[in-house]
Structure formats: structure tokens, C-alpha cells
Amino acid sequence: MRREVLVSGEPGHAVSVLLQDTLHARRALGHDLADDEDDLENTAGASPFVTGEDVAGWFNDNREQILATAQEAVTNGDPDTAARLLARIWAVIPASTDAAWCDALRDCGRRLKASLPNSRTMATVFRRSAALFLERGDHRIAETEGMRELAIWRRLDDPDGHVSALNALARTFQARGRLNRVIDCASRRLAVDVRHGRTIEVAHDLRHLGVVMLQANRPDTAVDYLTRARDAFDELPQTTAQQHADVRILLGRSLWLSGSPSSARRQFSGALQFVVDVDEDEADRIRELLDTPLDGVLPPINHETTG
């Protein structure tokens, strides 16, 4: 089903129609609409979209009108409403959209940020624009947009938003092969959580830093962070047996790569004690580590870097 964007009449009405259409589009694309839940009940009429192909067809047919409506909203409309519109548009743009169109919409956000320096909605605008540019392979622009989002959360001193922005920015740096900046994001994430007294998050941050250091071939530094992570998890009453084992496996791998296989085996043995009666598959994987000769190579085990 195709639907044209309203381009005649009052500009404010065109914005209202586009806000509704982009909300319908997000629903058709299967997005989590928690951030738009206040508008869900006020969305008029049946959705004009059934599938993602419907959304792509609507967008490609109307993209010039969509851009013009966004530009008008930013230039002459209410800034908060314009920010909501930009956030929704970025969420439904096909990745194949040409660079000139994306750059023009990105300019809307650049102009609007001066009016809304502490807007959570503008943070969403920059997060979504960064995600699209990252998907397109435009890593430099994705990094710039991610830095703009980060600046907002830093000013708000919101730890959840701040950490989430750092994680998103780290993915962009990872894609660019800038591992030193990934480490910087991880260190700043730890600093945020320490400053806000978030003990559970600090334990995960220390683990995350240890894994990043392993990726950077810095096992000695990984040992330091993972030792702190192990101790932090040990102090948390809600830590699961699998989490206790996981951090000890990572610490053991770091020790092994640092040239201390005997110390590594002690960590593996400790990990096995935590899961031997509760997770047979994990116990078998740890036994593989323990069976590795002292001069051998440890079998690979996947561990998510986010911790």
C-alpha cells in the first residue's frame, strides 16, 4: 500500500501527518515503540503499511516531500516537535538511500541541536542517524553523530544514557579498527558507573575492559582488570554461578597468555567448582581448558565483550 505525504495546506498539518506515518512505519518494521508509547493511542486510522517493503516503497516515493517537511519543521516549527519528527524519520530510512539525501537530513539535526542542547529526543536523533551511517559504512560520519549524542548525555549527567552512548560509539570505533578508542570508551564507561556508585555495573565494566584488553593483545593489563572484576562479582550477592565461572575463565585465559599457565589453571579449577553441579555443558568446556598442556594453546571460547 502506498501513501503520499501531505505537502499542501498548513505546514504544521503536514508535520502531524508525517509523525503518524512514520510511527505506523516503525510499527510495520517491528521496532520497539516504547519511546513512542505516548503517541500510540493518538495515532489515527489503520496503518497504511503491512510490511517493510511497504515502508520502503512509501519512503522512496515520497522522500523529497519527507525531507522538505523535516526542513520546514526545523526552520519554522516547534523545536521539540521537529526533534520528534527527525527521530522517527531516521528510524525508517532505508540504508540504500543516497548520501546527499541523508546529508541533508543530517544537516537538520545539526541546526536543531543549538535550540535543544539537553534534549533526550535529540540524543535519539543522533543515535539513529549514527546507526544508519554505520550500517552504510560511513564510519566517520557515524562517529561524529555518536559524539553529538554523547555530549548530550554528558551534560544531562544521566548514567544510563551516557553508558549506552559510549557503547554505541565503541561499536563505531570497532568497525573503524580504532581499538584504542574502544578502550577509551570502556574506561569512560567504568568512570561513569564508579562516579554514580553503580556497583553491579562497575563489575561488568571491569570484565568488559578485561575482554577489550585481550582483544588488544594486552593480557597483562587484562589480568589487572579481570582480577578486579572477579573480586567485584564475588562481593555481589546476586552473581550467578555462571558469572562467577565466566570471569574466572577470562582471568585464566589472560594469565595463560601472560605466561602463567599454572595460575591460569587455578582460575579454571575455581570456575569449574562453581558450575560442576549446575551447568554440565559449561563444566565440560572448562575441563577442555584444564586438559590443555602447559605448553599448548587454549581452545577458543566465545565471550561477549559487553559483559
Coordinates of N, CA and C in Angstrom, one line a residue, residues 143-235:
E143 N 30.7 8.3 13.6 CA 31.4 8.7 14.8 C 31.0 10.2 15.2
T144 N 30.9 11.0 14.2 CA 30.5 12.4 14.5 C 29.2 12.5 15.2
E145 N 28.2 11.8 14.6 CA 26.9 11.7 15.2 C 26.9 11.1 16.6
G146 N 27.6 10.1 16.8 CA 27.7 9.4 18.1 C 28.3 10.4 19.1
M147 N 29.3 11.2 18.7 CA 29.9 12.2 19.6 C 28.9 13.2 20.0
R148 N 28.0 13.6 19.1 CA 27.0 14.6 19.4 C 26.0 14.0 20.4
E149 N 25.6 12.7 20.2 CA 24.7 12.1 21.2 C 25.4 12.1 22.6
L150 N 26.7 11.7 22.6 CA 27.4 11.5 23.9 C 27.4 12.9 24.6
A151 N 27.6 14.0 23.9 CA 27.7 15.3 24.5 C 26.4 15.6 25.3
I152 N 25.3 15.2 24.7 CA 24.0 15.5 25.4 C 23.9 14.7 26.7
W153 N 24.2 13.4 26.7 CA 24.1 12.6 27.9 C 25.1 13.1 29.0
R154 N 26.3 13.6 28.5 CA 27.3 14.1 29.5 C 26.7 15.3 30.2
R155 N 26.1 16.2 29.4 CA 25.5 17.4 30.0 C 24.4 17.1 31.0
L156 N 23.6 16.1 30.6 CA 22.5 15.7 31.5 C 23.0 14.9 32.7
D157 N 24.2 14.4 32.7 CA 24.7 13.5 33.7 C 23.8 12.3 34.0
D158 N 23.3 11.7 32.9 CA 22.4 10.6 33.0 C 23.3 9.3 32.8
P159 N 23.5 8.5 33.8 CA 24.4 7.4 33.6 C 24.0 6.4 32.6
D160 N 22.7 6.1 32.6 CA 22.2 5.1 31.6 C 22.4 5.5 30.2
G161 N 22.0 6.8 29.9 CA 22.2 7.3 28.6 C 23.6 7.4 28.2
H162 N 24.4 7.9 29.2 CA 25.9 8.1 28.9 C 26.5 6.8 28.6
V163 N 26.2 5.7 29.4 CA 26.9 4.4 29.1 C 26.4 3.8 27.8
S164 N 25.1 4.0 27.5 CA 24.5 3.5 26.2 C 25.2 4.2 25.0
A165 N 25.4 5.5 25.2 CA 26.0 6.2 24.1 C 27.5 5.8 23.9
L166 N 28.2 5.5 25.0 CA 29.6 5.1 24.9 C 29.6 3.7 24.2
N167 N 28.7 2.8 24.6 CA 28.7 1.5 23.9 C 28.4 1.6 22.4
A168 N 27.5 2.5 22.0 CA 27.2 2.7 20.6 C 28.4 3.2 19.9
L169 N 29.1 4.2 20.5 CA 30.2 4.8 19.9 C 31.4 3.8 19.8
A170 N 31.5 2.9 20.8 CA 32.5 1.9 20.8 C 32.3 1.0 19.6
R171 N 31.1 0.7 19.2 CA 30.8 -0.2 18.1 C 31.3 0.5 16.8
T172 N 31.1 1.8 16.7 CA 31.6 2.5 15.5 C 33.1 2.5 15.5
F173 N 33.8 2.7 16.6 CA 35.2 2.7 16.7 C 35.7 1.3 16.3
Q174 N 35.0 0.3 16.8 CA 35.4 -1.1 16.5 C 35.3 -1.4 15.0
A175 N 34.3 -0.9 14.4 CA 34.1 -1.0 12.9 C 35.2 -0.3 12.1
R176 N 35.8 0.8 12.7 CA 36.8 1.5 12.0 C 38.2 0.9 12.4
G177 N 38.3 -0.1 13.2 CA 39.5 -0.6 13.7 C 40.3 0.2 14.6
R178 N 39.6 1.1 15.3 CA 40.3 2.1 16.2 C 40.2 1.5 17.6
L179 N 40.9 0.5 17.9 CA 40.8 -0.2 19.2 C 41.2 0.6 20.4
N180 N 42.1 1.6 20.1 CA 42.5 2.5 21.2 C 41.3 3.3 21.7
R181 N 40.4 3.7 20.7 CA 39.2 4.5 21.1 C 38.2 3.6 21.8
V182 N 38.1 2.3 21.4 CA 37.2 1.3 22.0 C 37.6 1.2 23.5
I183 N 38.9 1.1 23.8 CA 39.4 1.1 25.1 C 39.0 2.4 25.9
D184 N 39.2 3.5 25.2 CA 38.8 4.8 25.8 C 37.3 4.8 26.2
C185 N 36.5 4.3 25.3 CA 35.0 4.3 25.7 C 34.8 3.3 26.9
A186 N 35.5 2.2 26.9 CA 35.3 1.3 28.0 C 35.8 1.9 29.3
S187 N 36.9 2.6 29.3 CA 37.4 3.3 30.5 C 36.4 4.4 31.0
R188 N 35.9 5.1 30.0 CA 34.9 6.2 30.4 C 33.6 5.6 31.0
R189 N 33.2 4.5 30.4 CA 32.0 3.8 30.9 C 32.3 3.4 32.4
L190 N 33.4 2.8 32.7 CA 33.8 2.5 34.1 C 33.7 3.7 35.0
A191 N 34.3 4.8 34.5 CA 34.4 6.1 35.3 C 33.0 6.6 35.6
V192 N 32.1 6.5 34.6 CA 30.7 7.0 34.8 C 30.0 6.1 35.9
D193 N 30.2 4.8 35.9 CA 29.5 4.0 36.8 C 30.1 4.1 38.2
V194 N 31.4 4.3 38.3 CA 32.1 4.5 39.6 C 31.6 5.8 40.2
R195 N 31.5 6.8 39.4 CA 31.0 8.1 39.9 C 29.6 8.1 40.5
H196 N 28.8 7.3 39.8 CA 27.4 7.2 40.3 C 27.1 6.0 41.2
G197 N 28.2 5.4 41.7 CA 28.1 4.3 42.7 C 27.3 3.1 42.3
R198 N 27.4 2.8 41.0 CA 26.6 1.6 40.4 C 27.5 0.4 40.5
T199 N 27.4 -0.3 41.6 CA 28.4 -1.4 41.9 C 28.2 -2.6 41.0
I200 N 27.0 -2.9 40.6 CA 26.8 -4.0 39.7 C 27.4 -3.7 38.3
E201 N 27.1 -2.5 37.8 CA 27.6 -2.1 36.6 C 29.1 -2.0 36.6
V202 N 29.7 -1.6 37.7 CA 31.2 -1.5 37.8 C 31.8 -2.9 37.6
A203 N 31.2 -3.9 38.2 CA 31.7 -5.3 38.0 C 31.7 -5.7 36.5
H204 N 30.6 -5.4 35.8 CA 30.5 -5.7 34.4 C 31.5 -4.8 33.6
D205 N 31.7 -3.6 34.0 CA 32.6 -2.7 33.3 C 34.0 -3.2 33.4
L206 N 34.4 -3.7 34.5 CA 35.8 -4.2 34.7 C 36.0 -5.5 33.9
R207 N 34.9 -6.3 33.8 CA 35.0 -7.5 32.9 C 35.2 -7.1 31.5
H208 N 34.3 -6.1 31.1 CA 34.4 -5.6 29.7 C 35.7 -5.1 29.3
L209 N 36.3 -4.3 30.2 CA 37.7 -3.8 30.0 C 38.7 -4.9 29.8
G210 N 38.5 -5.9 30.7 CA 39.5 -7.1 30.5 C 39.4 -7.7 29.2
V211 N 38.1 -7.9 28.7 CA 38.0 -8.6 27.4 C 38.5 -7.7 26.3
V212 N 38.3 -6.4 26.4 CA 38.8 -5.4 25.4 C 40.3 -5.5 25.3
M213 N 40.9 -5.6 26.5 CA 42.4 -5.7 26.6 C 42.9 -7.0 26.0
L214 N 42.1 -8.0 26.1 CA 42.5 -9.3 25.5 C 42.5 -9.1 24.0
Q215 N 41.4 -8.4 23.5 CA 41.3 -8.2 22.0 C 42.5 -7.4 21.5
A216 N 43.0 -6.5 22.4 CA 44.1 -5.6 22.0 C 45.5 -6.2 22.2
N217 N 45.5 -7.5 22.6 CA 46.7 -8.3 22.8 C 47.5 -7.7 24.0
R218 N 46.8 -7.3 25.0 CA 47.4 -6.7 26.2 C 47.0 -7.6 27.4
P219 N 47.5 -8.8 27.5 CA 47.0 -9.8 28.5 C 47.4 -9.3 29.9
D220 N 48.5 -8.7 30.1 CA 48.9 -8.3 31.4 C 47.9 -7.3 32.0
T221 N 47.5 -6.3 31.1 CA 46.5 -5.3 31.6 C 45.2 -6.0 31.8
A222 N 44.9 -7.0 31.0 CA 43.6 -7.7 31.1 C 43.6 -8.4 32.5
V223 N 44.7 -9.0 32.9 CA 44.8 -9.6 34.2 C 44.4 -8.7 35.3
D224 N 44.9 -7.4 35.2 CA 44.6 -6.5 36.3 C 43.1 -6.2 36.3
Y225 N 42.5 -5.9 35.2 CA 41.0 -5.6 35.2 C 40.2 -6.8 35.6
L226 N 40.6 -8.0 35.1 CA 39.8 -9.2 35.4 C 39.9 -9.7 36.8
T227 N 41.1 -9.4 37.4 CA 41.2 -9.7 38.9 C 40.3 -8.8 39.6
R228 N 40.2 -7.5 39.3 CA 39.3 -6.6 39.9 C 37.8 -7.0 39.7
A229 N 37.6 -7.5 38.4 CA 36.2 -7.9 38.1 C 35.8 -9.1 38.9
R230 N 36.7 -10.1 39.0 CA 36.4 -11.3 39.8 C 36.1 -10.9 41.3
D231 N 36.9 -10.0 41.8 CA 36.6 -9.6 43.2 C 35.3 -8.8 43.4
A232 N 35.0 -8.0 42.3 CA 33.8 -7.2 42.4 C 32.5 -8.2 42.3
F233 N 32.6 -9.1 41.4 CA 31.5 -10.1 41.3 C 31.3 -10.9 42.6
D234 N 32.5 -11.3 43.2 CA 32.4 -12.0 44.4 C 31.7 -11.3 45.5
E235 N 31.7 -10.0 45.5 CA 31.1 -9.2 46.5 C 29.6 -8.9 46.3

